[in-house]
PDB file of C-alpha atoms in Angstrom:
ATOM      1  CA  MET A 183      -0.335  -0.023   0.026  1.00 94.00           C
ATOM      2  CA  LYS A 184       1.067   3.590  -0.817  1.00 98.00           C
ATOM      3  CA  ILE A 185       2.144   5.151   2.597  1.00 98.00           C
ATOM      4  CA  ILE A 186       2.530   9.067   2.754  1.00 98.00           C
ATOM      5  CA  ALA A 187       4.315  10.322   6.185  1.00 98.00           C
ATOM      6  CA  LEU A 188       3.749  13.585   6.901  1.00 98.00           C
ATOM      7  CA  GLU A 189       5.644  14.526  10.263  1.00 98.00           C
ATOM      8  CA  GLU A 190       9.064  13.392   9.356  1.00 98.00           C
ATOM      9  CA  HIS A 191      12.107  15.682  10.435  1.00 98.00           C
ATOM     10  CA  PHE A 192      15.543  16.276   9.594  1.00 98.00           C
ATOM     11  CA  SER A 193      18.061  18.400  11.854  1.00 98.00           C
ATOM     12  CA  ASP A 194      20.176  21.050  10.008  1.00 98.00           C
ATOM     13  CA  PRO A 195      23.042  21.737  12.147  1.00 98.00           C
ATOM     14  CA  ALA A 196      23.513  25.188  11.403  1.00 98.00           C
ATOM     15  CA  VAL A 197      19.781  25.596  12.854  1.00 98.00           C
ATOM     16  CA  ALA A 198      20.513  23.686  15.900  1.00 97.00           C
ATOM     17  CA  LYS A 199      23.393  25.554  16.723  1.00 97.00           C
ATOM     18  CA  ALA A 200      22.005  28.981  16.071  1.00 98.00           C
ATOM     19  CA  GLY A 201      18.992  27.846  18.572  1.00 97.00           C
ATOM     20  CA  ALA A 202      20.451  25.994  21.059  1.00 96.00           C
ATOM     21  CA  ALA A 203      20.896  28.893  23.699  1.00 96.00           C
ATOM     22  CA  ARG A 204      17.294  29.245  23.463  1.00 96.00           C
ATOM     23  CA  ALA A 205      16.570  25.678  24.005  1.00 95.00           C
ATOM     24  CA  GLN A 206      18.692  25.018  26.999  1.00 95.00           C
ATOM     25  CA  ALA A 207      17.171  27.836  28.657  1.00 96.00           C
ATOM     26  CA  LEU A 208      13.646  25.953  27.702  1.00 95.00           C
ATOM     27  CA  SER A 209      14.803  22.429  28.535  1.00 94.00           C
ATOM     28  CA  PRO A 210      18.197  22.338  30.651  1.00 94.00           C
ATOM     29  CA  GLY A 211      18.178  18.517  30.771  1.00 93.00           C
ATOM     30  CA  PHE A 212      16.886  18.280  27.108  1.00 94.00           C
ATOM     31  CA  ALA A 213      20.616  17.550  25.822  1.00 93.00           C
ATOM     32  CA  ALA A 214      20.832  14.320  28.409  1.00 94.00           C
ATOM     33  CA  SER A 215      17.147  13.231  28.361  1.00 94.00           C
ATOM     34  CA  TYR A 216      17.567  13.123  24.642  1.00 95.00           C
ATOM     35  CA  SER A 217      21.340  11.653  23.971  1.00 94.00           C
ATOM     36  CA  PRO A 218      21.207   8.317  22.309  1.00 93.00           C
ATOM     37  CA  ALA A 219      23.088   7.396  25.040  1.00 93.00           C
ATOM     38  CA  SER A 220      20.121   7.610  27.284  1.00 92.00           C
ATOM     39  CA  GLY A 221      18.647   4.266  25.869  1.00 91.00           C
ATOM     40  CA  LEU A 222      15.261   6.226  25.786  1.00 94.00           C
ATOM     41  CA  PRO A 223      12.862   6.140  23.128  1.00 95.00           C
ATOM     42  CA  TYR A 224      12.630   9.027  20.769  1.00 96.00           C
ATOM     43  CA  SER A 225      16.448   9.635  20.823  1.00 96.00           C
ATOM     44  CA  PRO A 226      17.722   9.368  17.182  1.00 96.00           C
ATOM     45  CA  SER A 227      21.752  10.096  16.737  1.00 96.00           C
ATOM     46  CA  PRO A 228      22.548  13.575  14.825  1.00 95.00           C
ATOM     47  CA  GLU A 229      23.525  11.314  12.126  1.00 96.00           C
ATOM     48  CA  VAL A 230      20.393  10.300  11.583  1.00 97.00           C
ATOM     49  CA  LEU A 231      18.506  13.636  11.877  1.00 97.00           C
ATOM     50  CA  GLU A 232      20.603  15.376   9.369  1.00 98.00           C
ATOM     51  CA  ASN A 233      20.517  12.463   6.922  1.00 98.00           C
ATOM     52  CA  LEU A 234      18.376  13.325   3.708  1.00 98.00           C
ATOM     53  CA  ALA A 235      19.671  10.770   1.684  1.00 96.00           C
ATOM     54  CA  GLU A 236      20.736   6.849   1.551  1.00 96.00           C
ATOM     55  CA  LYS A 237      19.938   6.351   5.103  1.00 96.00           C
ATOM     56  CA  ARG A 238      16.874   7.915   5.021  1.00 98.00           C
ATOM     57  CA  LEU A 239      15.750   6.119   2.299  1.00 98.00           C
ATOM     58  CA  ALA A 240      16.828   2.835   3.275  1.00 98.00           C
ATOM     59  CA  ASP A 241      14.954   3.295   6.680  1.00 98.00           C
ATOM     60  CA  MET A 242      11.828   4.069   4.329  1.00 98.00           C
ATOM     61  CA  ASP A 243      11.980   1.192   2.189  1.00 98.00           C
ATOM     62  CA  ALA A 244      12.200  -1.218   5.041  1.00 98.00           C
ATOM     63  CA  GLY A 245       9.198   0.102   6.932  1.00 98.00           C
ATOM     64  CA  GLY A 246       6.872   0.715   3.595  1.00 98.00           C
ATOM     65  CA  ILE A 247       7.002   4.363   3.577  1.00 98.00           C
ATOM     66  CA  THR A 248       6.655   5.851   0.115  1.00 98.00           C
ATOM     67  CA  MET A 249       7.004   9.342   0.528  1.00 98.00           C
ATOM     68  CA  GLN A 250       7.839  11.315   3.174  1.00 98.00           C
ATOM     69  CA  VAL A 251       6.590  15.217   3.492  1.00 99.00           C
ATOM     70  CA  LEU A 252      10.297  16.404   5.213  1.00 98.00           C
ATOM     71  CA  SER A 253      10.202  19.037   7.984  1.00 98.00           C
ATOM     72  CA  GLY A 254      13.335  20.903   9.550  1.00 98.00           C
ATOM     73  CA  LEU A 255      13.485  21.363  13.310  1.00 98.00           C
ATOM     74  CA  GLY A 256      14.374  23.987  15.664  1.00 97.00           C
ATOM     75  CA  ALA A 257      13.436  27.249  13.758  1.00 98.00           C
ATOM     76  CA  GLN A 258      11.171  28.701  16.526  1.00 98.00           C
ATOM     77  CA  THR A 259      14.363  28.774  18.751  1.00 98.00           C
ATOM     78  CA  VAL A 260      16.834  31.009  16.499  1.00 98.00           C
ATOM     79  CA  PRO A 261      16.970  34.652  17.297  1.00 98.00           C
ATOM     80  CA  ALA A 262      15.742  37.145  14.770  1.00 98.00           C
ATOM     81  CA  ASP A 263      19.124  38.460  13.617  1.00 98.00           C
ATOM     82  CA  VAL A 264      20.485  35.228  12.122  1.00 98.00           C
ATOM     83  CA  ALA A 265      16.605  33.263  11.747  1.00 98.00           C
ATOM     84  CA  PRO A 266      16.381  33.919   7.985  1.00 98.00           C
ATOM     85  CA  ALA A 267      19.602  33.163   6.219  1.00 98.00           C
ATOM     86  CA  LEU A 268      19.608  30.146   8.341  1.00 98.00           C
ATOM     87  CA  VAL A 269      16.245  28.828   8.381  1.00 98.00           C
ATOM     88  CA  ALA A 270      16.251  29.471   4.417  1.00 98.00           C
ATOM     89  CA  GLY A 271      19.696  27.419   4.276  1.00 98.00           C
ATOM     90  CA  SER A 272      17.553  24.866   5.595  1.00 98.00           C
ATOM     91  CA  ASN A 273      14.793  24.808   3.248  1.00 98.00           C
ATOM     92  CA  ASP A 274      17.299  25.066   0.724  1.00 98.00           C
ATOM     93  CA  LYS A 275      18.370  21.180   2.023  1.00 98.00           C
ATOM     94  CA  ALA A 276      14.890  19.625   2.131  1.00 98.00           C
ATOM     95  CA  ALA A 277      14.183  21.630  -1.588  1.00 98.00           C
ATOM     96  CA  ALA A 278      17.730  19.519  -2.887  1.00 98.00           C
ATOM     97  CA  ALA A 279      16.524  16.295  -1.625  1.00 98.00           C
ATOM     98  CA  VAL A 280      12.846  16.967  -3.225  1.00 98.00           C
ATOM     99  CA  ARG A 281      14.623  17.286  -6.322  1.00 98.00           C
ATOM    100  CA  ALA A 282      16.840  14.248  -6.097  1.00 98.00           C
ATOM    101  CA  HIS A 283      13.941  12.069  -5.133  1.00 98.00           C
ATOM    102  CA  PRO A 284      10.729  13.473  -5.985  1.00 98.00           C
ATOM    103  CA  ASP A 285       8.682  10.649  -5.862  1.00 98.00           C
ATOM    104  CA  ARG A 286       9.763   9.741  -2.201  1.00 98.00           C
ATOM    105  CA  PHE A 287       9.786  13.211  -0.600  1.00 98.00           C
ATOM    106  CA  ALA A 288       7.828  16.823  -0.321  1.00 98.00           C
ATOM    107  CA  ALA A 289       8.411  19.192   1.924  1.00 98.00           C
ATOM    108  CA  PHE A 290       6.780  21.590   4.660  1.00 99.00           C
ATOM    109  CA  ALA A 291       8.861  24.813   5.095  1.00 98.00           C
ATOM    110  CA  ALA A 292      10.658  25.972   8.047  1.00 98.00           C
ATOM    111  CA  LEU A 293      10.059  29.465   9.085  1.00 98.00           C
ATOM    112  CA  PRO A 294      11.936  32.006  10.722  1.00 98.00           C
ATOM    113  CA  THR A 295       8.815  33.230  13.165  1.00 98.00           C
ATOM    114  CA  ALA A 296      11.044  35.604  15.229  1.00 98.00           C
ATOM    115  CA  ALA A 297      11.365  37.665  12.084  1.00 98.00           C
ATOM    116  CA  PRO A 298       7.382  37.884  11.126  1.00 98.00           C
ATOM    117  CA  GLU A 299       8.187  39.546   7.803  1.00 98.00           C
ATOM    118  CA  ALA A 300      11.191  37.457   6.886  1.00 98.00           C
ATOM    119  CA  ALA A 301       8.829  34.511   7.497  1.00 98.00           C
ATOM    120  CA  VAL A 302       6.033  35.244   5.292  1.00 98.00           C
ATOM    121  CA  ALA A 303       8.668  36.107   2.800  1.00 98.00           C
ATOM    122  CA  GLU A 304      10.508  32.392   3.100  1.00 98.00           C
ATOM    123  CA  LEU A 305       6.633  30.910   3.080  1.00 98.00           C
ATOM    124  CA  ASP A 306       6.161  32.604  -0.182  1.00 98.00           C
ATOM    125  CA  ARG A 307       9.357  31.421  -1.402  1.00 98.00           C
ATOM    126  CA  SER A 308       9.094  27.914  -0.448  1.00 98.00           C
ATOM    127  CA  VAL A 309       6.033  27.107  -1.572  1.00 98.00           C
ATOM    128  CA  ASN A 310       6.044  29.371  -5.266  1.00 98.00           C
ATOM    129  CA  GLU A 311       9.911  28.550  -5.941  1.00 98.00           C
ATOM    130  CA  LEU A 312      10.724  25.437  -4.185  1.00 98.00           C
ATOM    131  CA  GLY A 313       7.085  23.706  -4.611  1.00 98.00           C
ATOM    132  CA  PHE A 314       6.808  23.355  -0.312  1.00 99.00           C
ATOM    133  CA  VAL A 315       3.207  21.826   0.354  1.00 98.00           C
ATOM    134  CA  GLY A 316       2.972  23.836   3.474  1.00 98.00           C
ATOM    135  CA  THR A 317       4.666  24.786   6.659  1.00 99.00           C
ATOM    136  CA  LEU A 318       5.324  23.389  10.052  1.00 98.00           C
ATOM    137  CA  ILE A 319       5.613  25.543  13.013  1.00 98.00           C
ATOM    138  CA  MET A 320       7.135  24.337  16.495  1.00 98.00           C
ATOM    139  CA  GLY A 321       5.199  25.561  19.269  1.00 97.00           C
ATOM    140  CA  ARG A 322       5.981  29.161  20.782  1.00 98.00           C
ATOM    141  CA  THR A 323       8.285  31.758  19.310  1.00 98.00           C
ATOM    142  CA  GLU A 324       9.912  33.919  22.279  1.00 97.00           C
ATOM    143  CA  GLY A 325       6.747  32.813  24.387  1.00 97.00           C
ATOM    144  CA  GLU A 326       4.012  33.685  22.191  1.00 98.00           C
ATOM    145  CA  PHE A 327       1.536  31.750  20.253  1.00 98.00           C
ATOM    146  CA  LEU A 328       0.887  32.370  16.526  1.00 98.00           C
ATOM    147  CA  ASP A 329      -2.434  34.253  17.607  1.00 98.00           C
ATOM    148  CA  ALA A 330      -0.235  37.120  18.763  1.00 98.00           C
ATOM    149  CA  PRO A 331      -0.674  39.956  16.298  1.00 98.00           C
ATOM    150  CA  ARG A 332       2.909  40.116  15.113  1.00 98.00           C
ATOM    151  CA  PHE A 333       2.562  36.793  13.573  1.00 98.00           C
ATOM    152  CA  GLU A 334      -0.719  37.312  11.639  1.00 98.00           C
ATOM    153  CA  PRO A 335       0.519  37.931   8.676  1.00 98.00           C
ATOM    154  CA  ILE A 336       2.066  34.596   8.388  1.00 98.00           C
ATOM    155  CA  LEU A 337      -1.402  32.733   9.116  1.00 98.00           C
ATOM    156  CA  ALA A 338      -2.659  35.280   6.387  1.00 98.00           C
ATOM    157  CA  ARG A 339      -0.507  34.331   3.908  1.00 98.00           C
ATOM    158  CA  ALA A 340      -0.952  30.652   4.507  1.00 98.00           C
ATOM    159  CA  ALA A 341      -4.295  31.219   3.992  1.00 98.00           C
ATOM    160  CA  ALA A 342      -3.828  32.910   0.572  1.00 98.00           C
ATOM    161  CA  LEU A 343      -1.588  30.114  -0.734  1.00 98.00           C
ATOM    162  CA  LYS A 344      -4.069  27.862   0.609  1.00 98.00           C
ATOM    163  CA  VAL A 345      -1.437  25.420   2.517  1.00 98.00           C
ATOM    164  CA  PRO A 346      -1.846  23.870   5.909  1.00 98.00           C
ATOM    165  CA  VAL A 347       0.174  24.611   8.957  1.00 98.00           C
ATOM    166  CA  PHE A 348       1.271  21.738  10.435  1.00 99.00           C
ATOM    167  CA  LEU A 349       1.076  23.203  14.537  1.00 98.00           C
ATOM    168  CA  HIS A 350       3.799  20.666  15.966  1.00 98.00           C
ATOM    169  CA  PRO A 351       4.960  20.422  20.061  1.00 97.00           C
ATOM    170  CA  GLY A 352       7.316  23.182  21.249  1.00 96.00           C
ATOM    171  CA  VAL A 353       8.958  22.881  24.856  1.00 96.00           C
ATOM    172  CA  PRO A 354       6.856  25.137  27.320  1.00 96.00           C
ATOM    173  CA  PRO A 355       7.729  28.177  28.702  1.00 96.00           C
ATOM    174  CA  ARG A 356      10.203  27.811  31.576  1.00 94.00           C
ATOM    175  CA  GLU A 357       7.773  29.038  34.373  1.00 95.00           C
ATOM    176  CA  ILE A 358       5.356  26.252  33.315  1.00 94.00           C
ATOM    177  CA  THR A 359       7.967  23.452  33.724  1.00 94.00           C
ATOM    178  CA  ASP A 360       9.314  25.042  37.028  1.00 93.00           C
ATOM    179  CA  SER A 361       6.037  24.650  38.212  1.00 94.00           C
ATOM    180  CA  ASN A 362       4.301  21.708  36.651  1.00 93.00           C
ATOM    181  CA  TYR A 363       7.208  19.341  35.170  1.00 93.00           C
ATOM    182  CA  ALA A 364      10.204  20.039  37.510  1.00 89.00           C
ATOM    183  CA  ALA A 365       9.064  21.027  41.272  1.00 86.00           C
ATOM    184  CA  GLY A 366      10.123  17.983  43.249  1.00 87.00           C
ATOM    185  CA  LEU A 367      11.151  15.707  40.649  1.00 90.00           C
ATOM    186  CA  PRO A 368      14.547  13.993  39.279  1.00 91.00           C
ATOM    187  CA  THR A 369      15.659  15.717  36.225  1.00 85.00           C
ATOM    188  CA  GLY A 370      15.495  12.902  33.848  1.00 90.00           C
ATOM    189  CA  ILE A 371      11.725  12.539  34.953  1.00 94.00           C
ATOM    190  CA  GLY A 372      10.828  15.969  34.909  1.00 94.00           C
ATOM    191  CA  THR A 373      12.402  16.850  31.406  1.00 95.00           C
ATOM    192  CA  ARG A 374      10.703  13.573  30.016  1.00 96.00           C
ATOM    193  CA  LEU A 375       7.078  15.065  31.292  1.00 95.00           C
ATOM    194  CA  GLN A 376       8.082  18.411  30.110  1.00 96.00           C
ATOM    195  CA  THR A 377       8.605  17.250  26.582  1.00 96.00           C
ATOM    196  CA  ALA A 378       7.718  13.616  25.263  1.00 96.00           C
ATOM    197  CA  ALA A 379       5.478  12.644  27.756  1.00 97.00           C
ATOM    198  CA  TRP A 380       3.120  15.213  28.198  1.00 97.00           C
ATOM    199  CA  GLY A 381       3.999  18.777  28.114  1.00 96.00           C
ATOM    200  CA  TRP A 382       4.837  19.073  24.199  1.00 96.00           C
ATOM    201  CA  HIS A 383       1.266  17.497  23.623  1.00 98.00           C
ATOM    202  CA  GLN A 384      -0.640  19.727  26.262  1.00 97.00           C
ATOM    203  CA  GLU A 385       1.583  22.763  24.675  1.00 97.00           C
ATOM    204  CA  THR A 386       0.324  22.003  21.506  1.00 98.00           C
ATOM    205  CA  ALA A 387      -3.720  21.560  22.489  1.00 98.00           C
ATOM    206  CA  VAL A 388      -3.423  24.960  24.161  1.00 98.00           C
ATOM    207  CA  HIS A 389      -1.739  26.314  21.135  1.00 98.00           C
ATOM    208  CA  PHE A 390      -4.420  25.501  18.650  1.00 98.00           C
ATOM    209  CA  LEU A 391      -6.971  26.539  21.420  1.00 98.00           C
ATOM    210  CA  HIS A 392      -5.625  29.820  21.626  1.00 97.00           C
ATOM    211  CA  LEU A 393      -6.036  30.091  17.748  1.00 98.00           C
ATOM    212  CA  VAL A 394      -9.639  29.598  17.546  1.00 98.00           C
ATOM    213  CA  HIS A 395     -10.645  31.434  20.479  1.00 98.00           C
ATOM    214  CA  SER A 396      -8.989  34.468  19.170  1.00 98.00           C
ATOM    215  CA  GLY A 397     -10.650  34.124  16.082  1.00 98.00           C
ATOM    216  CA  VAL A 398      -8.413  33.274  13.771  1.00 98.00           C
ATOM    217  CA  LEU A 399     -10.577  30.643  11.859  1.00 98.00           C
ATOM    218  CA  ASP A 400     -13.379  33.199  11.582  1.00 98.00           C
ATOM    219  CA  ARG A 401     -10.745  35.608   9.714  1.00 98.00           C
ATOM    220  CA  TYR A 402      -9.399  32.937   7.605  1.00 98.00           C
ATOM    221  CA  PRO A 403     -12.401  30.185   7.471  1.00 98.00           C
ATOM    222  CA  ASP A 404     -10.728  28.008   5.350  1.00 98.00           C
ATOM    223  CA  LEU A 405      -6.947  28.032   6.872  1.00 98.00           C
ATOM    224  CA  GLN A 406      -6.169  24.122   7.545  1.00 98.00           C
ATOM    225  CA  PHE A 407      -4.161  22.925  10.663  1.00 98.00           C
ATOM    226  CA  ILE A 408      -2.321  19.721  10.900  1.00 98.00           C
ATOM    227  CA  LEU A 409      -1.858  17.971  14.261  1.00 98.00           C
ATOM    228  CA  GLY A 410      -0.328  15.291  15.031  1.00 98.00           C
ATOM    229  CA  HIS A 411      -0.258  12.681  17.901  1.00 98.00           C
ATOM    230  CA  TRP A 412      -3.958  11.819  17.809  1.00 98.00           C
ATOM    231  CA  GLY A 413      -4.717  15.547  17.783  1.00 98.00           C
ATOM    232  CA  GLU A 414      -2.584  16.309  20.962  1.00 98.00           C
ATOM    233  CA  MET A 415      -5.345  15.319  23.499  1.00 97.00           C
ATOM    234  CA  ILE A 416      -8.099  17.518  21.905  1.00 98.00           C
ATOM    235  CA  PRO A 417     -10.509  15.122  20.861  1.00 97.00           C
ATOM    236  CA  PHE A 418     -10.917  13.537  24.187  1.00 96.00           C
ATOM    237  CA  TYR A 419     -12.176  16.888  25.355  1.00 96.00           C
ATOM    238  CA  LEU A 420     -14.199  18.490  22.326  1.00 96.00           C
ATOM    239  CA  ASP A 421     -17.474  17.812  24.024  1.00 95.00           C
ATOM    240  CA  ARG A 422     -16.122  19.736  27.246  1.00 97.00           C
ATOM    241  CA  VAL A 423     -14.641  22.509  25.611  1.00 97.00           C
ATOM    242  CA  ASP A 424     -17.950  23.244  23.655  1.00 96.00           C
ATOM    243  CA  GLU A 425     -19.775  23.221  26.873  1.00 97.00           C
ATOM    244  CA  ALA A 426     -17.852  25.706  28.903  1.00 98.00           C
ATOM    245  CA  LEU A 427     -17.177  27.815  25.910  1.00 98.00           C
ATOM    246  CA  PRO A 428     -20.663  27.644  24.180  1.00 97.00           C
ATOM    247  CA  GLN A 429     -20.853  30.233  21.104  1.00 97.00           C
ATOM    248  CA  ARG A 430     -22.885  32.947  23.113  1.00 97.00           C
ATOM    249  CA  ALA A 431     -19.740  33.022  25.425  1.00 97.00           C
ATOM    250  CA  THR A 432     -17.207  33.204  22.625  1.00 98.00           C
ATOM    251  CA  GLY A 433     -19.263  35.788  20.155  1.00 98.00           C
ATOM    252  CA  LEU A 434     -17.454  33.217  17.463  1.00 98.00           C
ATOM    253  CA  ASP A 435     -18.461  31.928  14.058  1.00 98.00           C
ATOM    254  CA  ARG A 436     -18.870  28.032  14.909  1.00 98.00           C
ATOM    255  CA  SER A 437     -18.984  25.992  17.750  1.00 98.00           C
ATOM    256  CA  PHE A 438     -14.958  24.752  18.867  1.00 98.00           C
ATOM    257  CA  HIS A 439     -16.274  21.242  17.674  1.00 96.00           C
ATOM    258  CA  GLU A 440     -17.011  22.503  14.225  1.00 98.00           C
ATOM    259  CA  TYR A 441     -14.100  24.175  14.038  1.00 98.00           C
ATOM    260  CA  PHE A 442     -11.972  21.298  14.700  1.00 98.00           C
ATOM    261  CA  ARG A 443     -13.878  18.963  12.231  1.00 97.00           C
ATOM    262  CA  GLU A 444     -13.532  21.230   9.332  1.00 98.00           C
ATOM    263  CA  ASN A 445     -10.174  22.821   9.669  1.00 98.00           C
ATOM    264  CA  VAL A 446      -8.031  20.133  11.126  1.00 98.00           C
ATOM    265  CA  TYR A 447      -6.267  16.977   9.867  1.00 98.00           C
ATOM    266  CA  LEU A 448      -5.085  14.371  12.734  1.00 98.00           C
ATOM    267  CA  ALA A 449      -2.353  12.437  12.425  1.00 98.00           C
ATOM    268  CA  PRO A 450      -0.958   9.219  14.453  1.00 98.00           C
ATOM    269  CA  SER A 451       2.732  10.628  14.407  1.00 98.00           C
ATOM    270  CA  GLY A 452       3.875   6.938  15.873  1.00 98.00           C
ATOM    271  CA  MET A 453       1.443   6.154  18.420  1.00 98.00           C
ATOM    272  CA  TRP A 454       0.163   2.800  16.890  1.00 98.00           C
ATOM    273  CA  SER A 455      -3.260   2.751  19.069  1.00 98.00           C
ATOM    274  CA  GLN A 456      -6.074   0.979  17.537  1.00 98.00           C
ATOM    275  CA  ALA A 457      -8.255   2.731  20.282  1.00 98.00           C
ATOM    276  CA  GLN A 458      -6.904   5.840  19.472  1.00 98.00           C
ATOM    277  CA  LEU A 459      -7.740   5.774  15.686  1.00 98.00           C
ATOM    278  CA  ARG A 460     -11.175   4.100  16.395  1.00 98.00           C
ATOM    279  CA  PHE A 461     -12.102   7.145  19.079  1.00 97.00           C
ATOM    280  CA  CYS A 462     -10.766   9.602  16.535  1.00 98.00           C
ATOM    281  CA  LEU A 463     -12.947   8.015  13.721  1.00 97.00           C
ATOM    282  CA  GLU A 464     -16.181   8.436  16.270  1.00 95.00           C
ATOM    283  CA  THR A 465     -14.963  12.564  16.469  1.00 95.00           C
ATOM    284  CA  VAL A 466     -13.626  13.749  13.027  1.00 96.00           C
ATOM    285  CA  PRO A 467     -14.716  12.713   9.132  1.00 97.00           C
ATOM    286  CA  LEU A 468     -12.639   9.600   8.120  1.00 98.00           C
ATOM    287  CA  GLU A 469     -11.050  12.267   5.350  1.00 98.00           C
ATOM    288  CA  ARG A 470      -9.486  14.098   8.181  1.00 98.00           C
ATOM    289  CA  ILE A 471      -7.429  11.412   9.487  1.00 98.00           C
ATOM    290  CA  VAL A 472      -3.472  11.313   7.630  1.00 98.00           C
ATOM    291  CA  PHE A 473      -0.755   9.611   8.198  1.00 98.00           C
ATOM    292  CA  ALA A 474       2.721  10.194   9.879  1.00 98.00           C
ATOM    293  CA  VAL A 475       5.159   8.384  11.668  1.00 98.00           C
ATOM    294  CA  ASP A 476       7.463  11.063  13.595  1.00 98.00           C
ATOM    295  CA  TYR A 477      10.710   9.621  11.863  1.00 98.00           C
ATOM    296  CA  PRO A 478      13.255   9.283  13.082  1.00 98.00           C
ATOM    297  CA  PHE A 479      12.262   9.682  16.486  1.00 98.00           C
ATOM    298  CA  ILE A 480       9.835   6.876  16.054  1.00 98.00           C
ATOM    299  CA  SER A 481      10.815   4.045  13.471  1.00 97.00           C
ATOM    300  CA  ASN A 482       8.960   3.454  10.456  1.00 98.00           C
ATOM    301  CA  GLU A 483       8.602  -0.188  11.020  1.00 96.00           C
ATOM    302  CA  GLY A 484       5.420   0.196  12.886  1.00 97.00           C
ATOM    303  CA  ALA A 485       3.727   1.840   9.842  1.00 98.00           C
ATOM    304  CA  VAL A 486       2.586  -0.941   8.039  1.00 98.00           C
ATOM    305  CA  PRO A 487       1.356  -3.424  10.563  1.00 98.00           C
ATOM    306  CA  PHE A 488      -0.662  -0.297  11.879  1.00 98.00           C
ATOM    307  CA  LEU A 489      -2.623   0.096   9.063  1.00 98.00           C
ATOM    308  CA  GLU A 490      -2.710  -3.842   8.497  1.00 98.00           C
ATOM    309  CA  LYS A 491      -4.451  -4.451  11.642  1.00 98.00           C
ATOM    310  CA  ALA A 492      -6.860  -1.427  11.331  1.00 98.00           C
ATOM    311  CA  GLU A 493     -10.600  -2.809  11.313  1.00 97.00           C
ATOM    312  CA  LEU A 494     -11.182  -0.899   8.573  1.00 98.00           C
ATOM    313  CA  PRO A 495     -12.129  -1.260   4.520  1.00 98.00           C
ATOM    314  CA  GLU A 496      -9.067  -1.675   2.290  1.00 98.00           C
ATOM    315  CA  ALA A 497     -10.454   1.818   0.564  1.00 98.00           C
ATOM    316  CA  ASP A 498     -10.868   3.607   4.253  1.00 98.00           C
ATOM    317  CA  LYS A 499      -7.107   2.229   4.675  1.00 98.00           C
ATOM    318  CA  ARG A 500      -6.166   4.207   1.136  1.00 98.00           C
ATOM    319  CA  LYS A 501      -7.673   7.274   2.500  1.00 98.00           C
ATOM    320  CA  ILE A 502      -5.688   7.226   5.518  1.00 98.00           C
ATOM    321  CA  ALA A 503      -2.438   5.832   4.299  1.00 98.00           C
ATOM    322  CA  HIS A 504      -2.341   8.338   1.328  1.00 98.00           C
ATOM    323  CA  GLU A 505      -5.063   9.498  -0.575  1.00 98.00           C
ATOM    324  CA  ASN A 506      -6.381  12.226   1.991  1.00 98.00           C
ATOM    325  CA  ALA A 507      -2.470  13.591   2.434  1.00 98.00           C
ATOM    326  CA  GLU A 508      -2.505  13.889  -1.461  1.00 98.00           C
ATOM    327  CA  ARG A 509      -6.006  15.719  -1.584  1.00 98.00           C
ATOM    328  CA  LEU A 510      -4.729  18.326   1.260  1.00 98.00           C
ATOM    329  CA  LEU A 511      -1.253  18.462  -0.137  1.00 98.00           C
ATOM    330  CA  GLY A 512      -1.939  18.720  -3.840  1.00 98.00           C
ATOM    331  CA  LEU A 513       0.285  15.814  -4.165  1.00 97.00           C
TER     332      LEU A 513
END
């Protein structure tokens, strides 16, 4: 079966180096907790993260992945004075990989969001010149969600270009970490709770809640978002949010549930849970579920077995595996 995976990352050393100080300030224990030497999950080596050629293609072949939509990591922690040039360089690397293997790779643009005007220009360049199919944004920039007024031009441009925004997890602000995750816990446990075990996902859920309730999707009703990890916890609280924040309180054009069903695509991101698949299929239309592995933090090897085990007609499996992504991204 053809499989298109949408949350498949790579690291550009120059971007990682430039964002290291900010990343370290947000999560002092991150490097140790996610070192390959830790033996813990989600800890690929730099060599694997940086590879956009033979090693990556071999891993895709071994796991049955037809195409990856590449996304560069770390752009949101890069300072404004150097972000435009460095992030453009990262996108150029992704574009070169796409040109070399157009049947195996597509790409989401990384954006220098600390410099919003440059981010708009880079989104234009990435879509119109490099042929990218959207953008992936990793959490807050300098502590602010995308609904902050200075980021409005980025959202407006994505809407005008008719490309989706993959709203990806990012590390919570330090004050949240200190109170919620670090207090009284061993460093390694706190860091993991702050990130992959919980904090990343809660942060992304709150980020999307902010976007909706600030009126972003009333201003840009056709703008599409992608949420990984089965919707970053939100599907399980849709009814609660609707009850607690009805339209008579929000003044929005639609209920939160309607925005979620009409403006969001969900991806598993390597969480190979049939129970979560079934629940999400009761929550959003089948046509709004796409596929993602979260490579190389997650191995490709679980992808095909997950689809094979799904209690769905083959036609529905094909929609999740590739057809929904092809329609959304124009592939």
